[in-house]
Structures are given as structure tokens and as C-alpha cells.
Amino acid sequence: MLPGRTTGPVGLAQPRGAAVPTLVIIALVAFVTTLDNNIVAAAVPSIGRELALGLTELQWISLGYILPFAGLLLVAGNLVDRWGQRRTLLLGLLVFGTAALAGGFARDAVTLIAARVVQGCAAAVLVPATLSLLRTNLDVRGRAIGAGIWTAALAVAIAVGPATGGLLSEHLHWSWIFFSNVPFAIAAAALTPAAAVVTGRSAPGRVDVRGMLLVTAAMLLFLMALVGTGEDTPGPAGRFVLAGLGAVSLAGFALVQRRSPNPLLPRALVAERAFLGGVSVQLLWGLGVSGVFFFTPLLHQESLALTPTEAGLPLVLVAVAIVGATPLVAPAVERWGPRYTVLAGLILVSAGLVAIAVINHIPAVPPRIPGLLLIGAGSALTTPLTSFSLEVVAARDAGIASGVLTASRELSSALGVALIGLVLTVRQNAELAGGTPAPHALASGFTAGLITAAIVELLAAVVTFVCFRSRTAELVAD
């Protein structure tokens, strides 16, 4: 199917040569939508100083992008199936690039966070439209290649984003971390007509707007309970109330889904154990890694006294390890199967986090290198998750399935920033109350965050062991 013509799920012929533009678009969209979140990490101190923001407000610069991204993905996946790939891709790229320009020109917190929210909405449309190309334009082998490119691109973006953000904010201005998104959007838009030839199809039923609003409200309330809201952050009782309201919203979402004739999550997906397992493992992996990556440059600048460029540069080693370990993934799957390949990857990620935690009291970068390499190599071994999860999905549900997968990743990023931030802040405040100097208190809080993330990765390994059985392996082999 890759070299010649393909046929999509609605009987539309795919043109010869569509595979290459498809793979390039997959790489571009995966990279830029992930980079747009992680590139902010090393620039956080610079933004905070210029706009006079505290740690809570700085977290919302990241969460302002992630939250609408995760909250709208399920509806966006449905819209891809209704509107077609070309229309949704071009619209998403236009809005994404325009919002990036607005963020670059912003000079106050409200404008900047608003631009981030709009970018998150656009990314929610872009990602499922792009991932659905895996299912409609490529054969089984092509989907495996595309899924590997997708996962590798987002993992590399996670790793190089902070270094790039530090470089731009130190030598130009932090606004360039947003301007840098625009060329990627233009390139992807130029390739879209050649790849996204499915121009539209009818999807049955109506979009479940109530479900979307309830699940987004639940996420927002939970994040407000974890992170706070800045100067007006509620106390423990207020946070408990917010969390309770979040639980009520989540219960309402479940009830609406059960009664709706057109739920956000098709019942066929909910009933598919391999798909749910892949979504859960991806969520847990991202929850552990994303929060640590967000706060690593801050630690390097505030505790190790590194420049913004130097603070983000060590994370490039994660990308190097990912690239180096990726060729080993296919042989590992062939020899051990998907279950034990992903399991080994998650254990390596956990070991890398613990390795950094053990030496985190040392104010130097070299002792951190082995841990960073382990995190990268382990992350590479988790890349089969996407292709395995999509392989069990019917072609008619390609858009919504892609949305669910990416929603889990983005939700994990939001929860990761919130969870690790909460652990870090609690431990840091306890140390400061005991008279510990600020840099050492921050390092101590970060160590607690690393240990928490390592435990989350081990939990993901347990889910992998339970959910990835022989059936998944047989599907991949086919």
C-alpha cells in the first residue's frame, strides 16, 4: 500500500506517493504541538521576571495550553471523522500559527495565557486529524512506521524543547519560543493537500457537547485543586471543595456517556481491552516524565546557577538516547513481544528517575547523565504503544481513537506538571520553614518529585503486564 494507491475506509482512492507527505506531516505536527508545550520550560524564569509572575502563574502558562488540548481532543476526533482531514488540518494549522504569533507579541500574563489557550484548542484539532492519516493512508507496515515517527518526534520535542527555549530566551527573547512555531505550521499546511485527500464524510449522530464540557470542567477543577490559582489560591478546605466538584463533574460525564446515543467514547473503544491498556499506559508514562521535564530547567537555573541555555541542554541527552535506542525497538518486539518490550522500557524510565534522585543533591550536571540516558532509552521502548492501540480500532473510529490517545498524553502532561509541582512545593516549603537555603530547598523538593514520578512509571509497568497479552502480540504480528 505504501508504494502505490491506497483505499481509505470510505472507499476514496489515495494517490500514489501520498505516504511520504503523510509521514512528513505526522513528524511536523507531532513535533511542533509537543514542542510548543515543552519549549516554555527553560523560558519560565525569564517570563516570570519580565511579567512579575509566581510559580503558580507560570504553571498556568503551560496548563493553559495543555488543558484545552486534552479537553477538546475527544470532540475534535469526532469532528475529524465528520469534516475530513484536509479541512480540519488546514483550519487547525491556521489557528495554531496565528495564536503562536499572538503569544509572541503578548506582554502581559492574561494575553499570553489566552494565546496559549487558543493554541491548545487548535492543537486539539490538529493531532487527531494527523493521527487518523495513519489509519486511512497507510498499510499495516506503514502505520507501524508512522506511529514510530510520531512517538519519536514527540519524545524528541519533549527532550530538546527546554534547550531550544533556553537558547532563544537567552540570546533573543522569550517571545521567539512562540514565533518558532510558525514555520512548522506553514510547512505542514503546504503538504496537506498532497496527503489529506479524504475531504469529508458523514458521521452519524450529534457531537456530545455535554460530555465534552463535563470532562473539561472535571480536569480544570482537579488542576485548580492541585496547582492553585495564583494570589487567590484557596486553602486546604477550598482545594478539597474544588476536587469534590471535579469528582462530581467526572461522575456526570460517566452518566452522560452511558445514556448518550452518540458518546464521546464509542462503546466499541471502551470495550477494547488492548486499546484501553495502551491509553492508560501512555497516560501514566507521560504523567511521570512531563512534570519532571517541566521543572528540570527551573532547578538547573535556580539551584545549579546555569544559564537558560545550559539549563535545558542536558535534556537533549534524552533525545540522543531515544534516537540511539529506536532501532532496537523492532528487534525487541520481534524477540520479546510488545508486552515485555514496553514493560522493560517503563522500568528503565523509572530507574533513570531514581538515578537522578539519588545524586540530585550534587550541584553538577555530569552525575545526572546516566539517569537521563536511561529515561531516553526506556522511552524509546515504549513507542509501540501508539501503533498497538490503533491496530485494534475499526477504520470508522480512527479519528476519535486518535483523539483519545492524544488526550491521554496531554492530560498526563497537565497532571504531571500539577502533581510534580505539588510534591515539589510541599517539600520545598517544609525545607524553607526549617531554615534550609532556597536553592537546597528547591533541590529537595525536586528529589521528592523524581521519586514520585518513578513510582508512577512502575505503576504503568504493572498496567502493561496486565493489559498487553497474547492478543495484542498477534495483532501486531499480523
PDB file of N, CA and C in Angstrom, residues 2 18-29 130 133-134 138 142-147 149-150 191 195:
ATOM      1  N   LEU A   2       2.009   1.202   0.621  1.00  0.00           N
ATOM      2  CA  LEU A   2       2.857   2.388   0.683  1.00  0.00           C
ATOM      3  C   LEU A   2       3.303   2.874  -0.689  1.00  0.00           C
ATOM      4  N   ALA A  18       1.267   9.415  -1.657  1.00  0.00           N
ATOM      5  CA  ALA A  18       0.709  10.123  -0.506  1.00  0.00           C
ATOM      6  C   ALA A  18       1.392   9.729   0.787  1.00  0.00           C
ATOM      7  N   ALA A  19       2.079   8.577   0.792  1.00  0.00           N
ATOM      8  CA  ALA A  19       2.680   8.086   2.029  1.00  0.00           C
ATOM      9  C   ALA A  19       3.768   9.018   2.531  1.00  0.00           C
ATOM     10  N   VAL A  20       4.599   9.526   1.639  1.00  0.00           N
ATOM     11  CA  VAL A  20       5.712  10.375   2.069  1.00  0.00           C
ATOM     12  C   VAL A  20       5.214  11.692   2.673  1.00  0.00           C
ATOM     13  N   PRO A  21       4.308  12.435   1.994  1.00  0.00           N
ATOM     14  CA  PRO A  21       3.761  13.633   2.657  1.00  0.00           C
ATOM     15  C   PRO A  21       3.069  13.310   3.968  1.00  0.00           C
ATOM     16  N   THR A  22       2.395  12.162   4.018  1.00  0.00           N
ATOM     17  CA  THR A  22       1.732  11.760   5.262  1.00  0.00           C
ATOM     18  C   THR A  22       2.730  11.629   6.398  1.00  0.00           C
ATOM     19  N   LEU A  23       3.830  10.934   6.151  1.00  0.00           N
ATOM     20  CA  LEU A  23       4.837  10.721   7.191  1.00  0.00           C
ATOM     21  C   LEU A  23       5.493  12.029   7.604  1.00  0.00           C
ATOM     22  N   VAL A  24       5.710  12.933   6.638  1.00  0.00           N
ATOM     23  CA  VAL A  24       6.317  14.231   6.966  1.00  0.00           C
ATOM     24  C   VAL A  24       5.361  15.063   7.816  1.00  0.00           C
ATOM     25  N   ILE A  25       4.082  15.080   7.448  1.00  0.00           N
ATOM     26  CA  ILE A  25       3.091  15.820   8.244  1.00  0.00           C
ATOM     27  C   ILE A  25       3.012  15.248   9.648  1.00  0.00           C
ATOM     28  N   ILE A  26       3.023  13.932   9.766  1.00  0.00           N
ATOM     29  CA  ILE A  26       2.988  13.290  11.079  1.00  0.00           C
ATOM     30  C   ILE A  26       4.160  13.775  11.933  1.00  0.00           C
ATOM     31  N   ALA A  27       5.346  13.805  11.341  1.00  0.00           N
ATOM     32  CA  ALA A  27       6.526  14.250  12.087  1.00  0.00           C
ATOM     33  C   ALA A  27       6.413  15.719  12.484  1.00  0.00           C
ATOM     34  N   LEU A  28       5.978  16.570  11.549  1.00  0.00           N
ATOM     35  CA  LEU A  28       5.901  18.013  11.819  1.00  0.00           C
ATOM     36  C   LEU A  28       4.879  18.332  12.914  1.00  0.00           C
ATOM     37  N   VAL A  29       3.689  17.755  12.789  1.00  0.00           N
ATOM     38  CA  VAL A  29       2.634  18.063  13.756  1.00  0.00           C
ATOM     39  C   VAL A  29       2.969  17.503  15.130  1.00  0.00           C
ATOM     40  N   THR A 130      -4.187  14.415  12.177  1.00  0.00           N
ATOM     41  CA  THR A 130      -2.913  13.886  11.703  1.00  0.00           C
ATOM     42  C   THR A 130      -2.791  12.393  11.983  1.00  0.00           C
ATOM     43  N   LEU A 133      -4.477   9.933   9.713  1.00  0.00           N
ATOM     44  CA  LEU A 133      -3.792   9.596   8.465  1.00  0.00           C
ATOM     45  C   LEU A 133      -3.104   8.244   8.561  1.00  0.00           C
ATOM     46  N   LEU A 134      -2.656   7.879   9.761  1.00  0.00           N
ATOM     47  CA  LEU A 134      -2.050   6.560   9.945  1.00  0.00           C
ATOM     48  C   LEU A 134      -3.020   5.463   9.508  1.00  0.00           C
ATOM     49  N   LEU A 138      -2.170   4.574   5.200  1.00  0.00           N
ATOM     50  CA  LEU A 138      -1.037   3.659   5.257  1.00  0.00           C
ATOM     51  C   LEU A 138      -1.488   2.233   5.549  1.00  0.00           C
ATOM     52  N   GLY A 142       3.156   0.519   7.097  1.00  0.00           N
ATOM     53  CA  GLY A 142       3.243   1.977   7.094  1.00  0.00           C
ATOM     54  C   GLY A 142       2.753   2.592   8.386  1.00  0.00           C
ATOM     55  N   ARG A 143       1.689   1.999   8.975  1.00  0.00           N
ATOM     56  CA  ARG A 143       1.195   2.502  10.251  1.00  0.00           C
ATOM     57  C   ARG A 143       2.236   2.330  11.351  1.00  0.00           C
ATOM     58  N   ALA A 144       2.929   1.203  11.316  1.00  0.00           N
ATOM     59  CA  ALA A 144       3.973   0.986  12.313  1.00  0.00           C
ATOM     60  C   ALA A 144       5.080   2.025  12.169  1.00  0.00           C
ATOM     61  N   ILE A 145       5.464   2.301  10.909  1.00  0.00           N
ATOM     62  CA  ILE A 145       6.497   3.310  10.665  1.00  0.00           C
ATOM     63  C   ILE A 145       6.001   4.686  11.101  1.00  0.00           C
ATOM     64  N   GLY A 146       4.769   5.017  10.709  1.00  0.00           N
ATOM     65  CA  GLY A 146       4.219   6.321  11.063  1.00  0.00           C
ATOM     66  C   GLY A 146       4.067   6.507  12.557  1.00  0.00           C
ATOM     67  N   ALA A 147       3.621   5.447  13.238  1.00  0.00           N
ATOM     68  CA  ALA A 147       3.473   5.538  14.695  1.00  0.00           C
ATOM     69  C   ALA A 147       4.823   5.708  15.363  1.00  0.00           C
ATOM     70  N   ILE A 149       7.449   7.168  13.981  1.00  0.00           N
ATOM     71  CA  ILE A 149       7.858   8.550  13.701  1.00  0.00           C
ATOM     72  C   ILE A 149       7.121   9.518  14.624  1.00  0.00           C
ATOM     73  N   TRP A 150       5.821   9.274  14.801  1.00  0.00           N
ATOM     74  CA  TRP A 150       5.023  10.136  15.678  1.00  0.00           C
ATOM     75  C   TRP A 150       5.574  10.142  17.099  1.00  0.00           C
ATOM     76  N   LEU A 191       1.985  20.800   2.746  1.00  0.00           N
ATOM     77  CA  LEU A 191       1.952  19.375   2.404  1.00  0.00           C
ATOM     78  C   LEU A 191       0.559  18.760   2.522  1.00  0.00           C
ATOM     79  N   ALA A 195      -1.506  14.957   1.055  1.00  0.00           N
ATOM     80  CA  ALA A 195      -1.690  13.797   1.936  1.00  0.00           C
ATOM     81  C   ALA A 195      -3.130  13.612   2.360  1.00  0.00           C
TER      82      ALA A 195
END
